[in-house]
CSV table of C-alpha atoms and ligand atoms in Angstrom, one decimal:
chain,number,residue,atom,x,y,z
A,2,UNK,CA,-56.4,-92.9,-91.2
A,3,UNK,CA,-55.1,-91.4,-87.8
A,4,UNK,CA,-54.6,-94.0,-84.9
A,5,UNK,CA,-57.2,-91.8,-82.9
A,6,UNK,CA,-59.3,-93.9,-85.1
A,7,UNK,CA,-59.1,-97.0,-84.0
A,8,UNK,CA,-60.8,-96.1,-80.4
A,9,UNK,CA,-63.3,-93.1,-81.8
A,10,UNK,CA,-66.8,-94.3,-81.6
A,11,UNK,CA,-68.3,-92.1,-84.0
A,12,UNK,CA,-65.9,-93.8,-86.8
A,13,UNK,CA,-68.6,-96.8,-88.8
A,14,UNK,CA,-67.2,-100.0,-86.9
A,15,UNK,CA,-65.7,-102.0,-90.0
A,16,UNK,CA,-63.4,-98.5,-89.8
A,17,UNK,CA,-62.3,-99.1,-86.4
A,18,UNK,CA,-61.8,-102.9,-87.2
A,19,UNK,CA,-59.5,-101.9,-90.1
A,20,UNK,CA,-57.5,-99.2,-87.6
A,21,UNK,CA,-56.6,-101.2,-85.0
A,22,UNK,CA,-55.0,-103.5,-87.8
A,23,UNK,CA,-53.2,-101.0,-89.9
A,24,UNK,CA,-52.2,-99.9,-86.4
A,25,UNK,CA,-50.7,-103.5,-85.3
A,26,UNK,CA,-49.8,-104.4,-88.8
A,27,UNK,CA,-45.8,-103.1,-89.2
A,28,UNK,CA,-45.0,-104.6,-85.3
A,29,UNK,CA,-42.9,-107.0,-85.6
A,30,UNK,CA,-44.3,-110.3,-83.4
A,31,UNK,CA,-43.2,-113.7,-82.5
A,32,UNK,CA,-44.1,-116.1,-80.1
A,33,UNK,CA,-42.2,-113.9,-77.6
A,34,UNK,CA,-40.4,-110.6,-77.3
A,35,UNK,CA,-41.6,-107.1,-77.5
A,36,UNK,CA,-43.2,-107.0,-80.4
A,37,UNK,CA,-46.0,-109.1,-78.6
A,38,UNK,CA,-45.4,-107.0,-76.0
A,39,UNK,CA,-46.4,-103.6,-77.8
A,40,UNK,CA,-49.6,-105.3,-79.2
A,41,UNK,CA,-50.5,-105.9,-76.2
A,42,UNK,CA,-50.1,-102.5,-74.5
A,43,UNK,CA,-51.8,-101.2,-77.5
A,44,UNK,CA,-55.1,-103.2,-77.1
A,45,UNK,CA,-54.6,-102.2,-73.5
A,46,UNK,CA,-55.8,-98.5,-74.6
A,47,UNK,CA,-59.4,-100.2,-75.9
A,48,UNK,CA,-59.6,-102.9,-73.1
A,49,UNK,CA,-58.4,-103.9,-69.3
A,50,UNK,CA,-56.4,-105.9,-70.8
A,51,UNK,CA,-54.4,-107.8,-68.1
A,52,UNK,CA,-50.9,-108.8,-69.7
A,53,UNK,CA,-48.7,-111.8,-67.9
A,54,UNK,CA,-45.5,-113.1,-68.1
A,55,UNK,CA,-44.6,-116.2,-67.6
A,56,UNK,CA,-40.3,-117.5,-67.6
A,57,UNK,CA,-38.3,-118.8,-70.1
A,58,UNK,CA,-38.1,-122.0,-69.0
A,59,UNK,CA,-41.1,-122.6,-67.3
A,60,UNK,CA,-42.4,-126.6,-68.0
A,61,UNK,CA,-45.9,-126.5,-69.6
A,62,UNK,CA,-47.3,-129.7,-69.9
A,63,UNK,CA,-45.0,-131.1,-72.6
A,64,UNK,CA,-43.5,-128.2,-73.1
A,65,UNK,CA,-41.2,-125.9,-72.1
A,66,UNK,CA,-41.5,-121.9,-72.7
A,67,UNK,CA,-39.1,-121.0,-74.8
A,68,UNK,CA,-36.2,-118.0,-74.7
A,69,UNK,CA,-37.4,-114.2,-75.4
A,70,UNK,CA,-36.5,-113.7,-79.4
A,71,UNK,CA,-35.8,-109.4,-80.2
A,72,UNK,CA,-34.7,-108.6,-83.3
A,73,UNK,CA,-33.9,-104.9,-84.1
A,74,UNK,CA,-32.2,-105.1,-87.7
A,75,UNK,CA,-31.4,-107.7,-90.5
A,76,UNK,CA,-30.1,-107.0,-94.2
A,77,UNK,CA,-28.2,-108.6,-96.6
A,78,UNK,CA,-25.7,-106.7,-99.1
A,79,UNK,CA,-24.4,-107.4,-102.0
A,80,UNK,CA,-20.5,-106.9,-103.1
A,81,UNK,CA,-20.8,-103.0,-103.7
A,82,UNK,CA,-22.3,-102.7,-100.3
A,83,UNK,CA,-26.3,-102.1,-101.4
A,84,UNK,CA,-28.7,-103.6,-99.2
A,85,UNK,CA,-30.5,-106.4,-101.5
A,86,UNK,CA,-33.0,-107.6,-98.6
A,87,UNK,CA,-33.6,-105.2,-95.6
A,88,UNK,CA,-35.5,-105.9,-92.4
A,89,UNK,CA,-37.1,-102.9,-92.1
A,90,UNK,CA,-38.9,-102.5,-95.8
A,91,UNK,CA,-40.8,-105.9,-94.4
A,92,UNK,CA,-40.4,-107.4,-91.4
A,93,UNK,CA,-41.4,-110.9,-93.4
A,94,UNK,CA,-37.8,-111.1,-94.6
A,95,UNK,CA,-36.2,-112.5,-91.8
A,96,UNK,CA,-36.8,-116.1,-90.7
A,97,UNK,CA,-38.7,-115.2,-87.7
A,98,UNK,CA,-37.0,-116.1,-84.5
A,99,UNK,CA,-33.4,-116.1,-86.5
A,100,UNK,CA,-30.3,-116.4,-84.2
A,101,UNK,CA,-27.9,-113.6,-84.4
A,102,UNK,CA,-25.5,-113.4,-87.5
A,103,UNK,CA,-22.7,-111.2,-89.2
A,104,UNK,CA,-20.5,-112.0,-91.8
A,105,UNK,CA,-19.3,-112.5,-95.7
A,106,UNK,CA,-20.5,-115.4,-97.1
A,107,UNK,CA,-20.9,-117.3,-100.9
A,108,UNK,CA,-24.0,-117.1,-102.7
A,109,UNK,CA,-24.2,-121.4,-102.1
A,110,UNK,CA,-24.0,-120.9,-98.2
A,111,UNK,CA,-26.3,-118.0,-98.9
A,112,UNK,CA,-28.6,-120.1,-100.4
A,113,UNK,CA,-28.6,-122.6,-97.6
A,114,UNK,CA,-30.7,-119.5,-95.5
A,115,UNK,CA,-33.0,-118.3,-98.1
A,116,UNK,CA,-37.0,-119.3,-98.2
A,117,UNK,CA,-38.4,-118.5,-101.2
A,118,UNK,CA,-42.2,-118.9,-102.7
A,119,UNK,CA,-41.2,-120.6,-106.8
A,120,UNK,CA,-45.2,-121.0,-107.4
A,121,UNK,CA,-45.5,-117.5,-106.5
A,122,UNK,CA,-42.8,-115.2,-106.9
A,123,UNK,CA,-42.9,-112.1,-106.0
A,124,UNK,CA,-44.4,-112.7,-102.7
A,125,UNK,CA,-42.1,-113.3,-99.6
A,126,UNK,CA,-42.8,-116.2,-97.1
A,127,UNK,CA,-43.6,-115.9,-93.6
A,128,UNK,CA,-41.2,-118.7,-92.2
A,129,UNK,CA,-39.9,-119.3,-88.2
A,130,UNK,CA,-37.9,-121.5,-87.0
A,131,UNK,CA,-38.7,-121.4,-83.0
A,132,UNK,CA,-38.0,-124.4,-81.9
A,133,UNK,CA,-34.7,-125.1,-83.9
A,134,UNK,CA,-32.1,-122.9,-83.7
A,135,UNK,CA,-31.4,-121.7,-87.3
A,136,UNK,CA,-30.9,-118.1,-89.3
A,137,UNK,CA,-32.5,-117.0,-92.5
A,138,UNK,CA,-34.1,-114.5,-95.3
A,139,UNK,CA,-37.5,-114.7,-97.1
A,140,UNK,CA,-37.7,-112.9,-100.4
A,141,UNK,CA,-39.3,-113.1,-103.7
A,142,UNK,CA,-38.4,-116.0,-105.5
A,143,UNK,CA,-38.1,-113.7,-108.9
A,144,UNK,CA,-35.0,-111.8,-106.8
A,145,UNK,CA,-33.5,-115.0,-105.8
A,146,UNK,CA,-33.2,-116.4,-109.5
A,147,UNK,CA,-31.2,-113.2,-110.0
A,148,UNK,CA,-28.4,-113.1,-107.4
A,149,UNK,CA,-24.8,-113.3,-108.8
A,150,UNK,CA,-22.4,-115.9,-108.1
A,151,UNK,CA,-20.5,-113.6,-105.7
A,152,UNK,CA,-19.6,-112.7,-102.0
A,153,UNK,CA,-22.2,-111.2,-99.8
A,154,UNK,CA,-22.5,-110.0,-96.5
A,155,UNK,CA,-25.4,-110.7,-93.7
A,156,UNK,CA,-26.4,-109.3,-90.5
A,157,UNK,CA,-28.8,-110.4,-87.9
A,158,UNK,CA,-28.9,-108.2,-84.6
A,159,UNK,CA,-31.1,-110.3,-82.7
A,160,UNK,CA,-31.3,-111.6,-79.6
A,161,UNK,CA,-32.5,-115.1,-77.8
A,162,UNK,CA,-31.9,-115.0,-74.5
A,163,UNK,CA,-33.8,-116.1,-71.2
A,164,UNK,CA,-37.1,-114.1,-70.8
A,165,UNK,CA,-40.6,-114.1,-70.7
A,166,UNK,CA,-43.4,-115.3,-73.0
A,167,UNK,CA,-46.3,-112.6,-72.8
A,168,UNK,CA,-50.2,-113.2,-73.4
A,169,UNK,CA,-52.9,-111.0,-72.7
A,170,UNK,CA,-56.2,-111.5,-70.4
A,171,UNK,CA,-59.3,-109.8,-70.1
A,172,UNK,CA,-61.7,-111.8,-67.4
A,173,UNK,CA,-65.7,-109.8,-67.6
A,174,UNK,CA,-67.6,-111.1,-64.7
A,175,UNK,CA,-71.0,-112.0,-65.7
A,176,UNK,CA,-73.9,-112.7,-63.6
A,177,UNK,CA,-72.6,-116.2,-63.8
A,178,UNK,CA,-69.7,-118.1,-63.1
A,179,UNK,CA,-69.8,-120.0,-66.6
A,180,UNK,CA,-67.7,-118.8,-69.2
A,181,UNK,CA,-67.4,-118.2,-72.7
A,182,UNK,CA,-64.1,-118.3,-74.1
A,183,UNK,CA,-62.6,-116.4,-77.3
A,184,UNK,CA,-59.1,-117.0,-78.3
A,185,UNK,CA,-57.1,-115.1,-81.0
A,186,UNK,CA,-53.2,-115.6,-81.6
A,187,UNK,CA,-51.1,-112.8,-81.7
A,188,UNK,CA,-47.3,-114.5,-82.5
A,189,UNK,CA,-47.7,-113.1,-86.4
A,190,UNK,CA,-45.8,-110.6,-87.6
A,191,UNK,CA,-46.9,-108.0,-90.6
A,192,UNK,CA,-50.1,-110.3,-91.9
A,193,UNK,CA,-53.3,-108.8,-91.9
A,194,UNK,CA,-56.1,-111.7,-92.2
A,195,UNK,CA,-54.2,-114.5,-90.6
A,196,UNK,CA,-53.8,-112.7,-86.9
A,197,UNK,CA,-54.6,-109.4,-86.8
A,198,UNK,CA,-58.1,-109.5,-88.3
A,199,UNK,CA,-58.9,-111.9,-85.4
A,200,UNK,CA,-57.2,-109.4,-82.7
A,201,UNK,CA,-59.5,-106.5,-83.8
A,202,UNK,CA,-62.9,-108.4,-84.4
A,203,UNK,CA,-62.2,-109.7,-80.2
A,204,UNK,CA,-60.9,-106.3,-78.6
A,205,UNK,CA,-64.2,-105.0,-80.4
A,206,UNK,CA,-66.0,-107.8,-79.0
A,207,UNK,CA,-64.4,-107.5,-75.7
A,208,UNK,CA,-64.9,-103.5,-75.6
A,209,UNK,CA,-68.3,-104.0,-76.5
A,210,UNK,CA,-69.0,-106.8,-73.3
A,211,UNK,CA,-66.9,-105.4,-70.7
A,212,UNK,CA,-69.3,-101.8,-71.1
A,213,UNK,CA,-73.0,-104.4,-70.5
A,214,UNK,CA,-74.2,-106.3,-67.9
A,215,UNK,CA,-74.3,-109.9,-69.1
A,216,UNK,CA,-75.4,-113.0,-67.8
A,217,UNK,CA,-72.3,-115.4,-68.5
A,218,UNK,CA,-69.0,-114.2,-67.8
A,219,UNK,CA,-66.4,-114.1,-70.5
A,220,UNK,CA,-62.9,-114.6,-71.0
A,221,UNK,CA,-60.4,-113.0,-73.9
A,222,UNK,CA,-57.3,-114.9,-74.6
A,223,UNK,CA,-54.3,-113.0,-76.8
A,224,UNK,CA,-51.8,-115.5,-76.8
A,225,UNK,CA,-48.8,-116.5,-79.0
A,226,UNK,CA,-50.1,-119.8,-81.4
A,227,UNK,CA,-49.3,-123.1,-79.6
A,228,UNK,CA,-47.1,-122.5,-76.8
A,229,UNK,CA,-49.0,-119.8,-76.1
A,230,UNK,CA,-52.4,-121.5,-75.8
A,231,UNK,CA,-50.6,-124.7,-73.6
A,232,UNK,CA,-49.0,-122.3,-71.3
A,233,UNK,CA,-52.0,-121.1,-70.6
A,234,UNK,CA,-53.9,-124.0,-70.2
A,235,UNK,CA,-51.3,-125.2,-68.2
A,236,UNK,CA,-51.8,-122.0,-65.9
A,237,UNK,CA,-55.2,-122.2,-65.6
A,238,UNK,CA,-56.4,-125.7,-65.4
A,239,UNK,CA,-58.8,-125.3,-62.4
A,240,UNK,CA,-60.5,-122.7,-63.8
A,241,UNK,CA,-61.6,-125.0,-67.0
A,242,UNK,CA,-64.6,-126.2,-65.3
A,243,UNK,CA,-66.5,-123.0,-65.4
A,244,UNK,CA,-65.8,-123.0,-69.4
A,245,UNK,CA,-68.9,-123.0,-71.1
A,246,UNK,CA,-68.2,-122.6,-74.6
A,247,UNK,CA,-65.6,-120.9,-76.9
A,248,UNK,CA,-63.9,-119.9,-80.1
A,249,UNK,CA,-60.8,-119.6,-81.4
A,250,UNK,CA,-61.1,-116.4,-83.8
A,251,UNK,CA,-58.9,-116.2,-87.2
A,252,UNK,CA,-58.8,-114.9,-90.4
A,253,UNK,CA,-62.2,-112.6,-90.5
A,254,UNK,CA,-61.4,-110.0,-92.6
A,255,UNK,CA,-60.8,-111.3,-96.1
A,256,UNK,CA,-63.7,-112.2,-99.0
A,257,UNK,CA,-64.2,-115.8,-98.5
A,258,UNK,CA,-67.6,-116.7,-96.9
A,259,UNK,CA,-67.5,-117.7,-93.2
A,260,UNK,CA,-66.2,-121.3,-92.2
A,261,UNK,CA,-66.7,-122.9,-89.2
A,262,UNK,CA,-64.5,-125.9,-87.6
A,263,UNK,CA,-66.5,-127.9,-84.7
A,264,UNK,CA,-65.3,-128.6,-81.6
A,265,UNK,CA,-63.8,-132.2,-80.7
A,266,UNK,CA,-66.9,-133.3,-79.3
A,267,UNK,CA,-68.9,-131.9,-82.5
A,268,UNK,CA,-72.4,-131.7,-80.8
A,269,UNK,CA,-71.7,-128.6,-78.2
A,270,UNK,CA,-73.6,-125.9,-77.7
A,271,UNK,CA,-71.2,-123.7,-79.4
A,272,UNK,CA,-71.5,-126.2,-82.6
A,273,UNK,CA,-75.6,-125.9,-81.9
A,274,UNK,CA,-75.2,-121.9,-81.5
A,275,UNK,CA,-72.7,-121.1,-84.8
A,276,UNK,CA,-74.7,-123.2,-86.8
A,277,UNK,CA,-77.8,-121.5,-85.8
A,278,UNK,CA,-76.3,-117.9,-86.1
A,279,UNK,CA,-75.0,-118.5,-89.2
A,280,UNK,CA,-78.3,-119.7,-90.9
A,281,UNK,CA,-80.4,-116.8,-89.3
A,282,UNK,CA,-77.9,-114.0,-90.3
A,283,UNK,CA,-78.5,-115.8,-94.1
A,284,UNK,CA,-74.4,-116.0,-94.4
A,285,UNK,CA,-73.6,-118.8,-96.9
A,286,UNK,CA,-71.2,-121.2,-94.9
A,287,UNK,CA,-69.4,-124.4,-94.6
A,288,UNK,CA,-69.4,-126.5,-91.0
A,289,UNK,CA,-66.3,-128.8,-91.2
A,290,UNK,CA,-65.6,-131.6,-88.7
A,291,UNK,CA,-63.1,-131.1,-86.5
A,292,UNK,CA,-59.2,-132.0,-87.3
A,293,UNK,CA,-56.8,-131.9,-85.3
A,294,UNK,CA,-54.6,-129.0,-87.2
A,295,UNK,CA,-55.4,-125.3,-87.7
A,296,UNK,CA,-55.1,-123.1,-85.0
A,297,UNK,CA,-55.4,-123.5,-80.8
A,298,UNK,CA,-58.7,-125.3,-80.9
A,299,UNK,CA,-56.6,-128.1,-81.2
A,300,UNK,CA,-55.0,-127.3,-77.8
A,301,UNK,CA,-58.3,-126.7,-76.4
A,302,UNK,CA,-59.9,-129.7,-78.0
A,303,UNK,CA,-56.9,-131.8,-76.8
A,304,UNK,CA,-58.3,-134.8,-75.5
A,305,UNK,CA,-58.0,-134.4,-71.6
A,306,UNK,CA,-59.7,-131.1,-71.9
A,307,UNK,CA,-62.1,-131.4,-74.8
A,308,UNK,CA,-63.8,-128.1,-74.8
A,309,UNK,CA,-66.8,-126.6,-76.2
A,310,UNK,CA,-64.3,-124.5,-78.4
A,311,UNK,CA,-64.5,-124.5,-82.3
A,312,UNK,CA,-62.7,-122.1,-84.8
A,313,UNK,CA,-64.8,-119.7,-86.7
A,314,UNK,CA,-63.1,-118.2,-89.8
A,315,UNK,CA,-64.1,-116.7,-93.2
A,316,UNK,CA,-61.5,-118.4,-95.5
A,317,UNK,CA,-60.5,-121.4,-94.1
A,318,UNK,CA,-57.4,-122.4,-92.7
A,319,UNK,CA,-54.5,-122.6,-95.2
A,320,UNK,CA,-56.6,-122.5,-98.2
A,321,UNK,CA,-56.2,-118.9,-99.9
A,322,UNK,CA,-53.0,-118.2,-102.2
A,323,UNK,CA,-52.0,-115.3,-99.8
A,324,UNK,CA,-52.0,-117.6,-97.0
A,325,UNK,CA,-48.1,-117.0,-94.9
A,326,UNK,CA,-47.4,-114.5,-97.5
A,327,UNK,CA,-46.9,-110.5,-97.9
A,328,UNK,CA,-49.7,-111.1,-99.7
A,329,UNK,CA,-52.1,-111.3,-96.5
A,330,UNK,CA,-51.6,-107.5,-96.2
A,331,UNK,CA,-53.8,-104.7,-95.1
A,332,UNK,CA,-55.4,-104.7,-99.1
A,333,UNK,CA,-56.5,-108.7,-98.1
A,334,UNK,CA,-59.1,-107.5,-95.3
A,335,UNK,CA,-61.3,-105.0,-96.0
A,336,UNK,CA,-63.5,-102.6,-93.2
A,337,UNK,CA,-66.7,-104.5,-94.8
A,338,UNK,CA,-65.9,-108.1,-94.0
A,339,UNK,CA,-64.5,-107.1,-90.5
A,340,UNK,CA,-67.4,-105.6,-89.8
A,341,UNK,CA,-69.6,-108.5,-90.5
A,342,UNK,CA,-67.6,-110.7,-88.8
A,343,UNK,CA,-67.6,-108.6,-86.0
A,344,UNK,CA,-71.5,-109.2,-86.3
A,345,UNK,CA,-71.6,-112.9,-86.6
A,346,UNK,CA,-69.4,-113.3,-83.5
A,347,UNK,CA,-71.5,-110.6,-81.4
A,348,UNK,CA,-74.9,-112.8,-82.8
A,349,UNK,CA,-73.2,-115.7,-81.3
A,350,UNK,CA,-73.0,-114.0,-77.8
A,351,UNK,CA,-76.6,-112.6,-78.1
A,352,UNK,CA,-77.5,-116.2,-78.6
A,353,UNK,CA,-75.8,-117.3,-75.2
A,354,UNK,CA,-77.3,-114.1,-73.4
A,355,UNK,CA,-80.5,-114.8,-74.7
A,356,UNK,CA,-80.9,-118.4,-74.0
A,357,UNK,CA,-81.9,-120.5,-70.6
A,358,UNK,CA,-80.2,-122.9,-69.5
A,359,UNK,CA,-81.3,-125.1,-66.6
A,360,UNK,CA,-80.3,-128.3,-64.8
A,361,UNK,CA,-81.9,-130.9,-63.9
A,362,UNK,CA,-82.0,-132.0,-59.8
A,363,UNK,CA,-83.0,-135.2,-60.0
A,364,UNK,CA,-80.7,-136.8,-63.1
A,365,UNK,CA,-79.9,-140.1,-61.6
A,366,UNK,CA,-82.8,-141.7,-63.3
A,367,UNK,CA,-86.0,-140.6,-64.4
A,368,UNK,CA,-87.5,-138.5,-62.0
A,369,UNK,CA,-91.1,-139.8,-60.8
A,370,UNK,CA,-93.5,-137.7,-62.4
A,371,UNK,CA,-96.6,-138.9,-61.0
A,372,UNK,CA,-96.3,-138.1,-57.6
A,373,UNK,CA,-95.6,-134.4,-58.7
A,374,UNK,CA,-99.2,-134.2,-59.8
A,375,UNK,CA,-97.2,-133.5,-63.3
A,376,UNK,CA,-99.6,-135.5,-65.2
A,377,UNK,CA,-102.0,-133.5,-63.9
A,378,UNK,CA,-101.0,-130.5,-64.8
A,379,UNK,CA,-100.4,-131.2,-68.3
A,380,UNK,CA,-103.6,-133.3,-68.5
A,381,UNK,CA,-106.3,-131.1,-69.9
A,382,UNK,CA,-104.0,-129.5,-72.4
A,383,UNK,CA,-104.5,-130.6,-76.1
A,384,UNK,CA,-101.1,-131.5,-76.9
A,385,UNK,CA,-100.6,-133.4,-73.1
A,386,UNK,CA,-98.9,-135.9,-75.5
A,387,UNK,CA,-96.6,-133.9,-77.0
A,388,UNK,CA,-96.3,-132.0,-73.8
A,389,UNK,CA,-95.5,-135.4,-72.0
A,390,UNK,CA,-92.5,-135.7,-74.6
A,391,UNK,CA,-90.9,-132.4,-74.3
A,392,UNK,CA,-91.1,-133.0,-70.4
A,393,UNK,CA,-88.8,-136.5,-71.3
A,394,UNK,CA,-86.3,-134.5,-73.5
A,395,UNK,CA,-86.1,-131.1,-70.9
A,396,UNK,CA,-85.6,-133.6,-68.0
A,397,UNK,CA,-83.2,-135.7,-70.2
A,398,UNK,CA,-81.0,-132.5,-71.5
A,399,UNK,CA,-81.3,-130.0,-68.9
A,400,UNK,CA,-77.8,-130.6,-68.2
A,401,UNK,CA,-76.2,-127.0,-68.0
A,402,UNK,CA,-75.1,-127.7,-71.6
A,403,UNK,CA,-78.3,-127.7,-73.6
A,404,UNK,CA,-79.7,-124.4,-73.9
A,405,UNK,CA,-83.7,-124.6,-74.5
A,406,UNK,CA,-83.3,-123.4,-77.6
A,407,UNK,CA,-80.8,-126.3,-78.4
A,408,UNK,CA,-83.2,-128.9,-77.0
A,409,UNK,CA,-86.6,-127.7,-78.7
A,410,UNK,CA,-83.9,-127.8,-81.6
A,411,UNK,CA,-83.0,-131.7,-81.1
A,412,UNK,CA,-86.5,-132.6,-79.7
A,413,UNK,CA,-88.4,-131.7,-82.9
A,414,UNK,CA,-90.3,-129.2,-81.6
A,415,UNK,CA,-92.1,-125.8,-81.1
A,416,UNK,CA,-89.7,-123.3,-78.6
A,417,UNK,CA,-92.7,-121.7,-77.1
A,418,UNK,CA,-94.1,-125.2,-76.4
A,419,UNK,CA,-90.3,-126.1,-74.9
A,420,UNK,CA,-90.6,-122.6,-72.4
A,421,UNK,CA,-93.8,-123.9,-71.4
A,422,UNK,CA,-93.0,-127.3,-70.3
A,423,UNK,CA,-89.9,-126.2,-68.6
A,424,UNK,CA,-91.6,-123.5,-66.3
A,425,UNK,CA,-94.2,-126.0,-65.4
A,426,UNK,CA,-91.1,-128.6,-64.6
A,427,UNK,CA,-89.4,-125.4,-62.9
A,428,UNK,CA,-92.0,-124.7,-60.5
A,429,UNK,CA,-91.9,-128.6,-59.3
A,430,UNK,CA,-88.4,-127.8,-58.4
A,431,UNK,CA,-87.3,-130.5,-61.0
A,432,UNK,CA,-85.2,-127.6,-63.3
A,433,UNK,CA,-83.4,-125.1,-62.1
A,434,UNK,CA,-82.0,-121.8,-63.6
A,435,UNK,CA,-78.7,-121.6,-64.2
B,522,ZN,ZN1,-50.7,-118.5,-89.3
């Protein structure tokens, strides 16, 4: 497939998904360094992608951003001089963020620095070691059990050194100031599912939103895992408030059926919205609670910012055998199951777009309902009962956070009933619009 591809409309969209991977897929990424870098600038050709830098150094939160990791070569030979473990057949073989290295060593200091898979061996780990300095190979466990008791030479030619840590940002103004947020990490190196499935499915997303008018704004995150998701919460704490909803997007192009982690809170409107999505689209699912381990929902979810931000995956987190391994190549993900998950996660945002959401002016208390004739008007209806009711629950949820959907939904009843009541409570000036 050319890398034209990847940005032709006329290709079926599951093709482009699958593109844009196969084209990110032999970079070599880390949390920092060019390989981010050069993802970046190449998702910069589909988006207006805005890419930042931020020092070595820099405190964030608890954290400080750490040095700018490069690697250009890594091999090991054996005693006749034949390159048993090369860098650039699979960029999986080194110990991701490895400090520099030349010399002869013993197989038992060798050993020391290998990472191996004994379960399943003739894959090669995906290991780092980022925040303690350290050097090291990944291979097949199968070539490990047969290296000779003998001298052998390594070389690392990498470099740590002060830098920057890069992310990407794409900010689409909407007619309103609330945001959606979508995440995806981009600090893996070749693995297809776990990163760059999630990379494609949002700069499709993102390419798809940034062409339409829409009503809430939205926000794309690429950001290296962790640090790269407290650096920029760190960054952009103000801008918090206006953060509607989320997700942190993973893993979307493999077989498994979709999964979705809620949010801290577990009763958001993104927990409402996924859950609704999912059962109209007819995709058999699992809805876990949240944890706090997996992938930056747990920054986002972190308890002083406790955002409306789950993790929507098809496998889950962890649990498939090629999980970390060569074996989450470009054969894992499929156009297919990109494409539908490029589906689900653009159903999600016609939800939002689709939806009212209105707040309530007089929420200290029940509002006196009497002396707004709304009795009255609801009076002479046959279901004034019922209609008396849903008044209680739109007054009650109208919070910004409930969309009407979501409190017909929790209410018990009829959405059309819901609209009605909340135009009649709109025209008192007790709801209004957001
Ligand atoms: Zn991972």
């Amino acid at each position: 497939m050319s890398k034209a591809t990847g940005q032709n409309k006329t290709f079926p969209i599951g093709e482009r998904l699958f593109a844009l991977c196969e084209r990110l897929f032999p970079i070599c990424r880390s949390i920092t360094g060019d390989g981010v870098r050069e993802t970046l600038s190449i998702l910069k050709e589909y988006i207006n992608l805005e890419i930042k830098e931020v020092a070595s150094g820099t405190s964030v939160f608890d954290w400080v951003v750490p040095k700018e990791w490069n690697i250009r070569d890594a091999w090991i030979k054996d005693e006749q001089g034949n390159k048993i473990v090369d860098f650039k057949n699979n960029n999986l073989h080194i110990l991701n963020f490895s400090s520099p290295v030349h010399g002869k060593i013993d197989l038992a200091t060798l050993k020391d620095h290998l990472y191996t898979l004994p379960d399943q061996p003739v894959l090669i780990p995906y290991r780092t070691s980022y925040y303690k300095k350290n050097w090291g190979f990944c291979l097949p466990h199968y070539q490990y059990e047969q290296l000779e008791n003998s001298t052998y030479e390594v070389y690392i030619d990498s470099t740590l050194e002060p830098g920057y840590l890069s992310y990407g940002e794409l900010y689409i103004p909407g007619e309103s100031e609330r945001e959606i947020l979508f995440s995806a990490h981009i600090c893996h190196p070749s693995l297809a599912n776990d990163n760059l499935s999630g990379i494609s499915v949002l700069t499709q997303l993102a390419q798809k939103l940034q062409e339409q008018r829409n009503q809430f704004s939205y926000r794309f995150i690429f950001i290296p895992g962790t640090i790269g998701a407290i650096t920029w919460l760190a960054q952009n704490e103000k801008k918090l408030k206006n953060i509607h909803a989320g997700l942190v997007a993973s893993l979307l192009g493999d077989a498994g059926n979709f999964t979705y982690k809620k949010s801290r809170r577990g009763n958001t409107e993104m927990d409402f919205v996924v859950r609704q999505v999912l059962q109209k689209l007819k995709h058999p699912h699992e809805i876990l609670e949240f944890i706090p381990y997996g992938y930056d929902e747990r920054q986002f979810c972190a308890p002083a910012f406790n955002l409306a931000i789950g993790n929507l995956t098809r496998s889950q987190f962890g649990t498939y055998p090629e999980y970390h391994t060569s074996g989450d190549n470009l054969q894992l993900i499929k156009p297919k199951y990109l494409e539908a998950s490029f589906h689900l996660y653009d159903a999600i945002v016609h939800f939002f777009e689709n939806n009212i959401y209105f707040k309530n002016q007089y929420p200290k208390g029940e509002p006196q309902l009497g002396k707004r004739g709304l009795y009255d008007a609801i009076g002479g209806n046959s279901d004034s009962k019922k209609m008396q009711m849903v008044m209680l629950w739109l007054l009650n949820l109208s919070d910004g956070q409930h969309s009407l959907s979501h409190i017909a939904h929790k209410a018990g009843y009829d959405l059309t009933l819901v609209k009605k009541v909340s135009e009649i409570l709109e025209e008192k000036g007790l709801l209004k619009r957001l």
